[in-house]
Short mmCIF file of C-alpha atoms in Angstrom, two decimals:
data_model
loop_
_atom_site.label_atom_id
_atom_site.label_comp_id
_atom_site.label_asym_id
_atom_site.label_seq_id
_atom_site.Cartn_x
_atom_site.Cartn_y
_atom_site.Cartn_z
CA MET L 23 -255.14 -121.65 -81.65
CA ILE L 24 -256.12 -120.30 -78.25
CA ASP L 25 -259.03 -118.16 -79.48
CA THR L 26 -261.50 -121.02 -79.12
CA TYR L 27 -260.49 -121.56 -75.50
CA VAL L 28 -260.54 -117.82 -74.78
CA ARG L 29 -264.15 -117.66 -75.99
CA GLN L 30 -264.91 -120.79 -73.95
CA LEU L 31 -263.86 -118.89 -70.82
CA LYS L 32 -267.08 -116.85 -71.21
CA SER L 33 -269.28 -119.96 -71.04
CA ASN L 34 -271.95 -120.17 -68.36
CA ASP L 35 -270.95 -123.80 -67.79
CA ALA L 36 -268.27 -123.98 -65.08
CA GLY L 37 -267.12 -127.31 -66.49
CA ARG L 38 -266.41 -125.83 -69.91
CA ARG L 39 -264.55 -122.88 -68.37
CA ARG L 40 -262.51 -125.37 -66.40
CA GLU L 41 -261.54 -127.24 -69.59
CA ALA L 42 -260.52 -123.95 -71.24
CA ILE L 43 -258.32 -122.93 -68.30
CA ILE L 44 -256.48 -126.26 -68.38
CA ALA L 45 -256.01 -126.05 -72.15
CA LEU L 46 -254.68 -122.48 -71.98
CA GLY L 47 -252.28 -123.42 -69.20
CA LYS L 48 -250.80 -126.17 -71.38
CA SER L 49 -250.80 -124.13 -74.59
CA ASN L 50 -247.25 -122.67 -74.13
CA ASP L 51 -248.62 -119.48 -75.70
CA PRO L 52 -247.85 -116.28 -73.75
CA ALA L 53 -251.00 -114.72 -75.23
CA ALA L 54 -253.01 -116.99 -72.93
CA LEU L 55 -251.76 -115.16 -69.83
CA PRO L 56 -254.10 -112.10 -70.05
CA PRO L 57 -257.27 -114.24 -70.37
CA LEU L 58 -256.11 -116.35 -67.43
CA ALA L 59 -255.50 -113.20 -65.39
CA GLU L 60 -259.02 -112.03 -66.25
CA VAL L 61 -260.44 -115.34 -65.01
CA TYR L 62 -258.40 -115.05 -61.82
CA LYS L 63 -259.87 -111.59 -61.16
CA ASN L 64 -263.49 -112.05 -62.16
CA ASP L 65 -264.64 -115.69 -62.34
CA PRO L 66 -267.50 -116.31 -59.84
CA GLU L 67 -266.14 -119.75 -58.91
CA PRO L 68 -263.28 -119.59 -56.37
CA ALA L 69 -262.08 -123.02 -57.46
CA LEU L 70 -261.71 -121.81 -61.06
CA ARG L 71 -259.92 -118.65 -59.95
CA ASP L 72 -257.45 -120.83 -58.07
CA LEU L 73 -257.04 -123.05 -61.13
CA ALA L 74 -256.40 -119.99 -63.35
CA LEU L 75 -253.68 -118.84 -60.94
CA LYS L 76 -251.94 -122.20 -61.15
CA ALA L 77 -252.31 -122.35 -64.93
CA GLY L 78 -250.79 -118.85 -65.23
CA ARG L 79 -247.81 -119.83 -63.10
CA TYR L 80 -247.23 -122.96 -65.13
CA LEU L 81 -247.48 -121.08 -68.42
CA ARG L 82 -245.21 -118.24 -67.26
CA GLN L 83 -242.49 -120.61 -66.10
CA HIS L 84 -242.55 -122.50 -69.38
CA THR L 85 -242.51 -119.40 -71.60
CA GLN L 86 -239.91 -117.56 -69.46
CA GLN L 87 -241.85 -114.31 -69.86
CA GLU L 88 -242.89 -111.80 -67.27
CA PRO L 89 -245.64 -109.64 -68.74
CA PRO L 90 -247.56 -107.43 -66.32
CA VAL L 91 -250.54 -109.75 -66.22
CA ALA L 92 -248.32 -112.69 -65.36
CA GLN L 93 -246.70 -110.70 -62.62
CA GLU L 94 -250.15 -109.82 -61.34
CA ILE L 95 -251.06 -113.46 -61.19
CA ALA L 96 -247.78 -114.39 -59.53
CA ALA L 97 -248.20 -111.68 -56.90
CA ALA L 98 -251.39 -113.28 -55.63
CA ALA L 99 -249.49 -116.21 -54.12
CA PRO L 100 -245.89 -117.49 -53.92
CA SER L 101 -244.71 -119.42 -56.97
CA SER L 102 -243.86 -123.10 -56.76
CA ALA L 103 -241.82 -125.50 -58.80
CA SER L 104 -242.76 -126.14 -62.41
CA SER L 105 -243.10 -129.82 -61.88
CA ARG L 106 -245.51 -129.28 -59.01
CA LEU L 107 -247.66 -126.99 -61.11
CA LYS L 108 -247.64 -129.44 -63.96
CA GLU L 109 -248.80 -132.18 -61.63
CA GLU L 110 -251.60 -129.97 -60.36
CA LEU L 111 -252.81 -129.19 -63.87
CA ALA L 112 -252.52 -132.84 -64.80
CA SER L 113 -254.64 -133.81 -61.81
CA TYR L 114 -257.34 -131.36 -62.86
CA GLU L 115 -257.21 -132.65 -66.40
CA ALA L 116 -257.39 -136.27 -65.23
CA GLU L 117 -260.42 -135.43 -63.14
CA ASP L 118 -262.20 -133.98 -66.15
CA ALA L 119 -261.22 -136.89 -68.38
CA SER L 120 -262.45 -139.47 -65.91
CA GLY L 121 -266.08 -138.41 -66.38
CA SER L 122 -268.37 -139.90 -63.76
CA SER L 123 -266.37 -141.38 -60.91
CA SER L 124 -267.31 -144.63 -59.25
CA ILE L 125 -267.42 -142.73 -55.97
CA PRO L 126 -269.70 -139.67 -55.97
CA LEU L 127 -269.11 -136.32 -54.34
CA GLN L 128 -265.40 -136.12 -55.34
CA ARG L 129 -265.64 -132.97 -57.50
CA ARG L 130 -264.26 -129.95 -55.73
CA ARG L 131 -266.65 -127.13 -55.04
CA VAL L 132 -267.09 -124.22 -52.72
CA VAL L 133 -269.30 -125.23 -49.81
CA PRO L 134 -271.56 -122.57 -48.25
CA GLN L 135 -271.20 -122.13 -44.50
CA GLU L 136 -274.82 -123.21 -44.05
CA ASP L 137 -274.08 -126.58 -45.67
CA ILE L 138 -270.93 -126.96 -43.58
CA ASP L 139 -272.95 -126.47 -40.39
CA ARG L 140 -275.68 -128.84 -41.55
CA SER L 141 -273.15 -131.51 -42.45
CA LYS L 142 -271.68 -131.29 -38.94
CA SER L 143 -275.15 -131.70 -37.46
CA TYR L 144 -275.61 -134.84 -39.57
CA VAL L 145 -272.36 -136.23 -38.15
CA ASP L 146 -273.67 -135.58 -34.62
CA GLU L 147 -276.92 -137.29 -35.61
CA ALA L 148 -274.97 -140.27 -36.97
CA LEU L 149 -273.10 -140.60 -33.68
CA SER L 150 -276.38 -140.56 -31.74
CA HIS L 151 -277.86 -143.27 -33.96
CA ASN L 152 -274.68 -145.32 -33.60
CA MET L 153 -274.82 -145.08 -29.81
CA ASN L 154 -278.45 -146.21 -29.96
CA GLY L 155 -277.49 -149.22 -32.08
CA ASP L 156 -279.14 -147.93 -35.26
CA ASN L 157 -276.26 -148.00 -37.75
CA ALA L 158 -278.65 -147.95 -40.71
CA ARG L 159 -279.78 -144.42 -39.88
CA ALA L 160 -276.24 -143.51 -38.87
CA LEU L 161 -274.94 -144.44 -42.33
CA LYS L 162 -277.68 -142.42 -44.03
CA ALA L 163 -276.78 -139.40 -41.90
CA LEU L 164 -273.10 -139.72 -42.85
CA ARG L 165 -273.99 -139.89 -46.54
CA LYS L 166 -276.06 -136.70 -46.18
CA ALA L 167 -273.11 -135.03 -44.45
CA LEU L 168 -270.82 -135.90 -47.37
CA GLU L 169 -273.38 -134.76 -49.93
CA LEU L 170 -273.57 -131.35 -48.27
CA ASN L 171 -269.85 -130.98 -47.65
CA PRO L 172 -267.47 -133.41 -49.40
CA ASP L 173 -264.51 -131.82 -47.59
CA ILE L 174 -265.80 -133.14 -44.28
CA LYS L 175 -264.14 -136.44 -45.17
CA ASP L 176 -260.89 -134.83 -43.96
CA ASP L 177 -262.39 -134.02 -40.57
CA GLY L 178 -261.04 -136.24 -37.80
CA PHE L 179 -264.35 -136.43 -35.96
CA PHE L 180 -266.17 -137.47 -39.13
CA VAL L 181 -263.59 -140.18 -39.84
CA SER L 182 -263.91 -141.44 -36.26
CA VAL L 183 -267.71 -141.67 -36.47
CA ALA L 184 -267.51 -143.27 -39.92
CA GLY L 185 -265.18 -145.93 -38.52
CA ALA L 186 -267.49 -146.62 -35.59
CA VAL L 187 -270.46 -147.03 -37.93
CA THR L 188 -268.87 -149.08 -40.71
CA GLY L 189 -266.20 -150.97 -38.81
CA ASP L 190 -263.56 -149.75 -41.30
CA THR L 191 -260.92 -147.06 -40.84
CA GLY L 192 -259.81 -143.97 -42.74
CA GLN L 193 -260.45 -143.82 -46.47
CA ALA L 194 -261.86 -147.35 -46.47
CA ALA L 195 -264.71 -146.20 -44.22
CA ILE L 196 -265.40 -143.18 -46.46
CA ASN L 197 -265.35 -145.30 -49.62
CA PHE L 198 -267.72 -147.74 -47.96
CA ILE L 199 -270.17 -144.93 -47.12
CA LEU L 200 -270.05 -143.54 -50.66
CA ASP L 201 -270.49 -146.91 -52.36
CA GLN L 202 -274.23 -147.04 -52.96
CA LYS L 203 -274.41 -150.82 -53.36
CA GLN L 204 -272.43 -151.51 -50.22
CA ALA L 205 -274.40 -148.88 -48.32
CA LYS L 206 -277.73 -150.48 -49.28
CA GLU L 207 -276.55 -153.92 -48.20
CA PHE L 208 -275.21 -152.45 -44.98
CA VAL L 209 -278.52 -150.72 -44.22
CA LYS L 210 -280.46 -153.93 -44.85
CA GLU L 211 -278.15 -155.98 -42.66
CA SER L 212 -278.13 -153.32 -39.94
CA LYS L 213 -281.93 -153.19 -39.88
CA ARG L 214 -282.09 -156.98 -39.72
CA GLN L 215 -279.66 -157.07 -36.82
CA GLN L 216 -281.45 -154.23 -35.06
CA LYS L 217 -284.79 -155.99 -35.42
CA SER L 218 -283.24 -159.21 -34.14
CA VAL L 219 -281.87 -157.39 -31.09
CA GLN L 220 -285.20 -155.66 -30.46
CA THR L 221 -287.04 -158.98 -30.72
CA ALA L 222 -284.63 -160.62 -28.29
CA MET L 223 -285.00 -157.75 -25.81
CA HIS L 224 -288.78 -157.82 -26.22
CA LEU L 225 -288.97 -161.56 -25.58
CA GLU L 226 -286.73 -161.15 -22.55
CA THR L 227 -289.20 -158.61 -21.16
CA ALA L 228 -292.21 -160.75 -22.08
CA GLU L 229 -290.71 -163.80 -20.40
CA LYS L 230 -290.56 -161.91 -17.11
CA SER L 231 -294.35 -162.04 -16.85
CA ARG L 232 -295.54 -164.89 -14.65
CA TRP L 233 -298.89 -166.58 -14.22
CA SER L 234 -298.82 -165.43 -10.60
CA GLY L 235 -298.88 -161.84 -11.86
CA VAL L 236 -301.72 -162.63 -14.25
CA THR L 237 -303.67 -164.26 -11.40
CA LEU L 238 -303.19 -161.19 -9.22
CA GLU L 239 -304.43 -158.87 -11.98
CA LEU L 240 -307.40 -161.17 -12.61
CA ALA L 241 -308.28 -161.18 -8.88
CA MET L 242 -308.11 -157.38 -8.84
CA PHE L 243 -310.36 -157.29 -11.90
CA VAL L 244 -312.97 -159.48 -10.20
CA LEU L 245 -312.79 -157.46 -6.96
CA ILE L 246 -313.22 -154.12 -8.75
CA ASN L 247 -316.23 -155.46 -10.66
CA VAL L 248 -317.86 -156.91 -7.54
CA LEU L 249 -317.40 -153.70 -5.53
CA GLY L 250 -318.45 -151.54 -8.46
CA THR L 251 -321.61 -153.57 -9.00
CA LEU L 252 -322.45 -153.51 -5.26
CA ILE L 253 -322.05 -149.73 -5.02
CA MET L 254 -324.04 -149.23 -8.20
CA PHE L 255 -326.71 -151.60 -6.82
CA PHE L 256 -326.87 -149.62 -3.55
CA VAL L 257 -327.08 -146.23 -5.30
CA PHE L 258 -329.78 -147.55 -7.61
CA THR L 259 -331.95 -148.84 -4.74
CA GLU L 260 -331.52 -145.62 -2.76
CA SER L 261 -332.38 -143.54 -5.81
CA ILE L 262 -335.50 -145.63 -6.44
CA SER L 263 -336.51 -145.28 -2.78
CA SER L 264 -336.14 -141.50 -2.98
CA LEU L 265 -338.10 -141.44 -6.20
CA SER L 266 -340.94 -143.53 -4.72
CA ALA L 267 -341.21 -141.12 -1.78
CA ASP L 268 -341.63 -138.12 -4.08
CA SER L 269 -345.39 -137.84 -4.61
CA ASP L 270 -344.93 -134.90 -6.97
CA MET L 271 -343.06 -136.97 -9.57
CA ILE L 272 -344.96 -140.29 -9.59
CA SER L 273 -348.42 -141.53 -8.72
CA GLY L 274 -349.27 -143.52 -5.61
CA ARG L 275 -349.59 -146.76 -7.57
CA GLN L 276 -346.16 -146.29 -9.19
CA ALA L 277 -344.64 -145.49 -5.81
CA SER L 278 -346.12 -148.66 -4.34
CA GLU L 279 -344.71 -150.75 -7.18
CA LEU L 280 -341.26 -149.19 -6.77
CA ARG L 281 -341.27 -149.85 -3.00
CA SER L 282 -342.22 -153.46 -3.65
CA MET L 283 -339.35 -153.81 -6.13
CA VAL L 284 -336.84 -152.25 -3.75
CA ALA L 285 -338.01 -154.56 -0.97
CA THR L 286 -336.78 -157.54 -3.00
CA PHE L 287 -333.25 -156.09 -3.14
CA SER L 288 -330.72 -157.08 -0.49
CA LEU L 289 -326.99 -157.09 0.09
CA VAL L 290 -326.85 -160.79 -0.69
CA THR L 291 -328.69 -160.24 -3.96
CA GLY L 292 -326.28 -157.46 -4.93
CA LEU L 293 -323.28 -159.59 -4.00
CA ILE L 294 -324.51 -162.52 -6.09
CA VAL L 295 -325.24 -160.27 -9.06
CA GLY L 296 -321.85 -158.57 -8.71
CA LEU L 297 -319.98 -161.87 -8.44
CA ILE L 298 -321.71 -163.37 -11.46
CA SER L 299 -321.09 -160.21 -13.48
CA ALA L 300 -317.43 -160.02 -12.41
CA VAL L 301 -316.65 -163.67 -13.15
CA GLY L 302 -318.41 -163.44 -16.50
CA SER L 303 -316.44 -160.31 -17.42
CA ALA L 304 -313.17 -161.94 -16.31
CA VAL L 305 -313.81 -165.05 -18.41
CA ASN L 306 -314.73 -162.89 -21.40
CA LEU L 307 -311.57 -160.78 -21.07
CA PHE L 308 -309.42 -163.90 -20.61
CA LEU L 309 -310.83 -165.43 -23.80
CA GLN L 310 -310.27 -162.11 -25.56
CA GLY L 311 -306.59 -162.24 -24.57
CA VAL L 312 -306.29 -165.83 -25.81
CA ALA L 313 -307.88 -164.88 -29.14
CA ILE L 314 -305.56 -161.89 -29.51
CA HIS L 315 -302.53 -164.10 -28.85
CA PHE L 316 -303.69 -166.64 -31.42
CA VAL L 317 -304.28 -164.03 -34.14
CA ALA L 318 -301.10 -162.07 -33.37
CA THR L 319 -298.77 -165.07 -33.47
CA THR L 320 -300.51 -167.02 -36.24
CA LEU L 321 -301.52 -164.36 -38.75
CA PHE L 322 -299.08 -161.52 -38.04
CA GLY L 323 -295.99 -163.40 -36.89
CA GLY L 324 -295.90 -161.53 -33.57
CA LYS L 325 -293.34 -162.46 -30.96
CA GLY L 326 -294.68 -162.59 -27.41
CA THR L 327 -296.17 -164.68 -24.64
CA ILE L 328 -299.80 -165.07 -23.66
CA ARG L 329 -298.86 -164.35 -20.04
CA PHE L 330 -297.49 -160.96 -21.01
CA MET L 331 -300.60 -160.14 -23.05
CA LEU L 332 -303.04 -161.13 -20.31
CA ASP L 333 -301.03 -159.30 -17.67
CA LYS L 334 -301.13 -156.08 -19.71
CA LEU L 335 -304.78 -156.50 -20.72
CA PHE L 336 -306.13 -157.03 -17.20
CA GLY L 337 -303.84 -154.26 -15.94
CA LEU L 338 -305.32 -151.84 -18.49
CA TYR L 339 -308.90 -152.55 -17.41
CA ASN L 340 -307.99 -152.43 -13.72
CA LYS L 341 -306.73 -148.86 -14.19
CA ARG L 342 -309.81 -147.69 -16.10
CA LEU L 343 -312.68 -149.60 -14.44
CA PRO L 344 -312.86 -147.52 -11.21
CA LEU L 345 -313.40 -144.36 -13.26
CA LEU L 346 -315.98 -146.08 -15.46
CA TYR L 347 -317.93 -147.34 -12.44
CA ALA L 348 -317.76 -143.88 -10.86
CA LEU L 349 -319.27 -142.33 -13.99
CA ILE L 350 -321.96 -145.02 -14.29
CA ILE L 351 -322.91 -144.63 -10.61
CA ALA L 352 -323.06 -140.84 -11.03
CA SER L 353 -325.28 -141.31 -14.08
CA VAL L 354 -327.66 -143.56 -12.11
CA TRP L 355 -327.87 -141.10 -9.22
CA VAL L 356 -328.38 -138.08 -11.51
CA THR L 357 -331.10 -139.86 -13.51
CA PHE L 358 -333.16 -141.42 -10.71
CA GLY L 359 -332.13 -139.44 -7.64
CA ALA L 360 -331.74 -135.90 -8.95
CA GLY L 361 -334.03 -136.31 -11.94
CA SER L 362 -331.63 -134.70 -14.42
CA PRO L 363 -331.54 -136.66 -17.69
CA ILE L 364 -329.39 -133.98 -19.38
CA PHE L 365 -326.50 -134.47 -16.98
CA SER L 366 -327.02 -138.20 -17.25
CA ALA L 367 -326.65 -138.02 -21.02
CA LEU L 368 -323.48 -135.93 -20.64
CA ILE L 369 -321.99 -138.46 -18.24
CA GLY L 370 -322.96 -141.24 -20.63
CA PHE L 371 -321.13 -139.44 -23.44
CA VAL L 372 -317.96 -139.13 -21.35
CA THR L 373 -318.25 -142.80 -20.41
CA SER L 374 -318.46 -143.75 -24.08
CA LEU L 375 -315.33 -141.73 -24.83
CA ILE L 376 -313.44 -143.54 -22.08
CA GLY L 377 -314.66 -146.86 -23.46
CA LEU L 378 -313.28 -145.93 -26.90
CA GLN L 379 -310.01 -144.86 -25.32
CA ILE L 380 -309.73 -148.29 -23.69
CA LEU L 381 -310.23 -149.98 -27.06
CA PHE L 382 -307.51 -147.85 -28.71
CA LYS L 383 -305.19 -148.40 -25.76
CA ALA L 384 -305.79 -152.15 -26.01
CA SER L 385 -304.66 -152.04 -29.65
CA SER L 386 -301.51 -150.18 -28.62
CA LEU L 387 -300.84 -152.74 -25.88
CA THR L 388 -301.24 -155.55 -28.41
CA SER L 389 -298.62 -153.97 -30.66
CA GLN L 390 -296.25 -153.65 -27.69
CA ALA L 391 -296.92 -157.20 -26.50
CA TYR L 392 -296.09 -158.73 -29.89
CA ASN L 393 -293.52 -156.22 -31.19
CA PHE L 394 -295.31 -154.99 -34.30
CA SER L 395 -296.98 -151.79 -35.50
CA THR L 396 -300.00 -150.14 -33.87
CA GLY L 397 -301.97 -150.72 -37.08
CA SER L 398 -301.27 -154.44 -36.84
CA GLY L 399 -302.32 -154.32 -33.20
CA CYS L 400 -305.64 -152.70 -34.12
CA LEU L 401 -306.27 -155.22 -36.88
CA THR L 402 -305.34 -158.07 -34.53
CA ASN L 403 -307.93 -156.93 -31.99
CA ILE L 404 -310.63 -156.59 -34.65
CA LEU L 405 -309.95 -160.09 -35.97
CA ALA L 406 -309.82 -161.47 -32.42
CA PHE L 407 -313.26 -159.99 -31.65
CA GLY L 408 -314.57 -161.42 -34.90
CA PHE L 409 -313.05 -164.80 -34.05
CA LEU L 410 -314.74 -164.81 -30.62
CA GLY L 411 -318.02 -163.72 -32.17
CA LEU L 412 -317.84 -166.56 -34.68
CA ILE L 413 -317.15 -169.09 -31.94
CA SER L 414 -320.09 -167.73 -29.90
CA MET L 415 -322.37 -168.06 -32.92
CA VAL L 416 -321.28 -171.65 -33.53
CA ILE L 417 -321.74 -172.58 -29.86
CA GLY L 418 -325.13 -170.86 -29.78
CA TYR L 419 -326.18 -172.68 -32.94
CA LEU L 420 -325.12 -176.06 -31.55
CA LEU L 421 -326.82 -175.47 -28.21
CA THR L 422 -329.99 -174.33 -29.94
CA ASN L 423 -330.03 -177.49 -32.05
CA VAL L 424 -329.45 -179.66 -28.98
CA PHE L 425 -332.22 -178.05 -26.92
CA LEU L 426 -334.57 -177.87 -29.88
CA GLY L 427 -333.91 -181.54 -30.67
CA SER L 428 -334.52 -182.52 -27.06
CA PHE L 429 -337.71 -180.47 -26.97
CA LEU L 430 -339.05 -181.99 -30.18
CA SER L 431 -338.09 -185.46 -28.98
CA SER L 432 -339.94 -184.95 -25.71
CA MET L 433 -342.95 -183.61 -27.58
CA GLY L 434 -342.93 -186.69 -29.76
CA ASN L 435 -343.04 -188.96 -26.72
CA LEU L 436 -346.15 -187.32 -25.30
CA PRO L 437 -349.27 -189.55 -25.45
CA LEU L 438 -351.86 -188.40 -27.93
CA SER L 439 -355.34 -187.84 -26.48
#
């Protein structure tokens, strides 16, 4: 009767060996004791060796025999009551009969020390996420900890963290973590709440921006552009004057023409040019900010204020413009004053890189201002530029038609000779 189960003890499948051990323990056949002793000595699975020990005790007590192998098994650990052993075997048998449990990770197994350490690190990670308000990631970390080491559910620290994350206590918190459906719903709800909190905090920050701050940044923008243009104007005129005085580089006629051109330059002229350039740049950047706000809130559902966007946008340019003007002025001086086009080209290349960096930084600022991804910020800026370009084309088309119509009308009113 027991031969089939004895052969099954040699199976490579730990589950089948487990079934055989339980069956031999309940067989009431003393001949099953030697095979159980062999399993206790040699089986690679510690859990199965422990099960064989308990099965041997149960069988020995029910057969009232004390063969050497049974004594060997009994010597490994103190014997316990028959009823207790029967309950233990019954619990193992019930576990096998239940098949797949509704809660995963319940099957006993030997956990390597490496997995034990990793599971503890996941619990620490879960606590960090919980303290940061990210319970979705905290729950995922706890599930990973249980997958690596199911026995960690008995650890007090794990239970405490699980309760903080789920809001339940004890076994209820563990069952909640292991229930895949509940866990998914919890993660979704946690992410929704986290996003809601982030949006509220973002709007609170955005609301702190005031038009007075925007006005100050705009004034700084205009001032930097005026001063930059004036200095560039001065360096340009001085470089041209030096070039016109160098008879080795240009002819007398060219020098005379350059001196005549420089004579028309003045501080007032430079100031007017700088002011017009600065105001034009400020208006252009302001409209760019308005277009970005429109695209971000209308097409991408961004949450933010136009004041916050303009404040950040003008602030970005105010930090970069002095360096850009310094490079442009150096390029002018190197080209016309020192006569070195190679260095001028190098400076121009660096200037272009800084210009690209400003564009990428503007995309990042857009994502921060409206609380969405950097990719959405980049796409928002591209669409905003396209939107402004389209408006410029329409305005240019309308103005062209108006002036052309007026011109043709005036030509039609001229008397024919």
